[in-house]
Structure formats: C-alpha cells, structure tokens
C-alpha cells in the first residue's frame, strides 16, 4: 500500500469507515481494497470490534478543536501503532515504505496506516483540515483534501442543503 504525500488515502479510508460503518469484517476489507489497500490479512473473531475501536479513537482526533490537544492524541496513537520505517516489496507493488511492524492483523495495520496518514495529512495540509460536516444535522467526517483548504461539507448534497438554508434565512 502506498501513502501519498498528503496522507489522503488513509484519511479518506478512515472517514469512509467512520461515515458508513460496514456491517461486518468482510465489508471493512472490501472497503480497504476499494480505496487502494492491496494486502489482506487473516481474519480474527474480534476484528470488527477492534477496528470499530480504532475508528472511535480516531474520531476523538477528528473532534478535537485544539491543535495542541489534537497532536497529543495523535502522538499517543502513533506511539501505540507506528514503528520505524522499513522497505518492503509485496503483492507486486514494488519497493515502498511501511511505518509499522510486520503484524498480520487488520486492526493493527489500520491503526498504523490511519494515524500515520492523518499525521501526514495534518502536517502537510494544516491542522484544521479534518473535522465534521457543517450542514446540520449531518455529522459526517470531512477530510479536506481540496487545493484551497475550504472544504466544509461531506458532499454536494450537504453543501446544497446549507446553501438553501442560507438563502431562506436571507429572504425571511
């Protein structure tokens, strides 16, 4: 699996899982493969629950408005999951870096990938480029990967809903 320079892959994967939680482990694995992961891992009976816990911990980072506190939360997650970078060549991907130990566990791998990718995303794009959709009542995660850094909504639907509300408020 390749992490792009901005951590987009991992942040978008985490947001996808947070916004539309799969019913089972097979759904999680399908999502990881759809979004670019090439490796699969042997299933364990508690994978679904463990990955939910990974996403719930990640959501604490998403919801933390203070940059220093957000960094502290992310650093704690990185300490638990990341390792020194190492070269690897698997699944026909060619040589690339892994920032995790070679553990054959989907929850462990996702914890490392998501938190490393989130770190890369926030330090290269900006600490405020991760949050919640600003079109109430929607609470979906928004990982801002836009060039100008102004993404506030999770979808065109939510952006349109907010625009209609603003328009109606002006006319009232």
XYZ file of C-alpha atoms in Angstrom:
172
model
C 0.000 0.000 0.000
C 1.275 3.440 -0.830
C 0.626 6.520 1.254
C 0.524 9.557 -0.940
C 2.498 12.581 0.226
C -0.505 14.112 1.953
C -1.869 11.074 3.716
C -5.033 11.347 1.649
C -5.511 7.627 1.179
C -5.513 6.840 4.883
C -7.593 9.834 5.952
C -10.168 9.167 3.250
C -10.306 5.491 4.259
C -10.835 6.402 7.910
C -13.515 8.944 7.005
C -15.231 6.392 4.780
C -15.315 3.842 7.604
C -16.482 6.450 10.118
C -19.208 7.813 7.843
C -20.506 4.468 6.629
C -19.557 1.718 9.061
C -19.585 -1.710 7.376
C -21.797 -4.406 8.868
C -19.007 -6.941 9.195
C -15.296 -7.583 8.749
C -15.792 -8.586 5.116
C -17.289 -5.147 4.465
C -14.293 -3.470 6.077
C -11.854 -5.492 3.998
C -13.854 -4.762 0.843
C -13.680 -1.025 1.619
C -9.919 -1.128 2.222
C -9.405 -2.857 -1.123
C -11.746 -0.427 -2.925
C -9.770 2.512 -1.568
C -6.351 1.198 -2.540
C -5.041 -1.274 0.000
C -3.594 -4.343 -1.688
C -2.869 -6.606 1.253
C -5.386 -8.787 3.012
C -4.960 -10.209 6.477
C -6.174 -13.404 8.124
C -9.452 -12.786 9.930
C -9.714 -12.912 13.713
C -13.020 -13.269 15.568
C -12.866 -9.792 17.111
C -11.586 -7.836 14.086
C -14.876 -5.976 13.516
C -14.981 -4.738 17.134
C -11.267 -3.912 17.229
C -11.447 -1.877 14.025
C -14.511 -0.051 15.394
C -12.360 0.864 18.415
C -9.629 2.159 16.059
C -12.175 4.370 14.290
C -13.674 5.563 17.594
C -10.210 6.608 18.823
C -9.577 8.343 15.502
C -12.863 10.232 15.850
C -11.541 11.757 19.092
C -8.760 13.278 16.959
C -11.300 14.478 14.372
C -13.432 16.123 17.064
C -10.588 17.808 18.964
C -10.642 21.516 18.032
C -7.371 22.467 19.752
C -4.329 21.773 17.559
C -2.029 21.006 20.515
C -4.506 18.581 22.061
C -5.161 17.042 18.634
C -1.423 16.480 18.205
C -1.192 14.891 21.667
C -3.999 12.458 20.839
C -2.427 11.604 17.509
C 1.031 11.174 19.029
C -0.386 8.697 21.561
C -1.972 6.685 18.744
C 1.255 6.757 16.731
C 3.253 5.559 19.724
C 0.927 2.591 20.055
C 0.918 1.591 16.405
C 3.747 3.032 14.325
C 7.296 1.748 14.062
C 10.481 2.785 12.334
C 10.142 2.985 8.541
C 11.187 -0.093 6.635
C 11.471 -1.005 2.967
C 9.175 -3.753 1.770
C 8.226 -5.341 -1.533
C 4.989 -7.350 -1.533
C 1.986 -8.078 -3.704
C 3.656 -6.772 -6.853
C 3.631 -3.196 -5.548
C 7.347 -2.606 -5.873
C 9.574 -1.278 -3.132
C 7.881 1.089 -0.718
C 7.904 2.080 2.942
C 5.900 0.615 5.797
C 5.716 2.590 9.021
C 4.547 -0.329 11.119
C 5.737 -3.669 12.385
C 5.016 -6.674 10.196
C 1.939 -7.783 12.119
C -0.622 -9.796 10.151
C -3.641 -8.194 11.820
C -6.094 -5.914 10.017
C -6.946 -3.852 13.145
C -3.258 -3.262 13.891
C -2.426 -2.343 10.308
C -5.395 0.019 10.002
C -4.481 1.734 13.269
C -0.957 2.389 11.998
C -1.996 3.440 8.490
C -4.855 5.672 9.573
C -2.887 7.500 12.256
C 0.259 7.907 10.174
C -1.812 9.101 7.220
C -3.717 11.505 9.437
C -0.431 12.883 10.758
C 0.887 13.401 7.238
C -2.396 14.986 6.182
C -2.478 17.439 9.087
C 1.180 18.497 8.979
C 1.234 18.968 5.216
C -2.262 20.366 4.692
C -2.909 22.066 8.023
C -4.129 21.057 11.461
C -7.631 22.313 10.710
C -8.139 20.183 7.597
C -10.105 17.492 9.408
C -13.496 17.916 11.032
C -17.235 17.373 10.757
C -19.665 18.387 8.039
C -21.007 21.903 8.647
C -24.523 21.167 7.348
C -26.562 20.193 10.407
C -27.864 17.670 11.211
C -25.119 15.840 9.280
C -22.151 14.792 11.406
C -20.055 13.039 8.753
C -16.296 13.428 8.851
C -14.776 15.810 6.322
C -11.148 15.250 5.385
C -10.319 18.389 3.444
C -8.141 17.383 0.513
C -9.007 20.403 -1.627
C -6.326 22.629 -3.029
C -7.640 25.782 -1.338
C -8.464 24.218 2.026
C -12.073 25.358 2.171
C -13.982 22.071 2.169
C -16.701 22.331 4.837
C -19.210 19.742 3.687
C -19.057 15.991 3.240
C -20.996 16.021 -0.030
C -22.588 18.172 -2.685
C -25.947 17.298 -1.107
C -24.920 18.802 2.235
C -23.384 21.858 0.551
C -26.630 22.428 -1.346
C -28.695 21.963 1.820
C -26.592 24.613 3.588
C -26.908 26.987 0.612
C -30.705 26.619 0.633
C -30.762 27.360 4.377
C -28.639 30.480 3.878
C -30.854 31.629 1.010
C -34.030 31.115 3.019
C -32.567 32.895 6.029
C -31.791 35.958 3.891
C -35.311 36.030 2.457
C -37.129 35.615 5.746
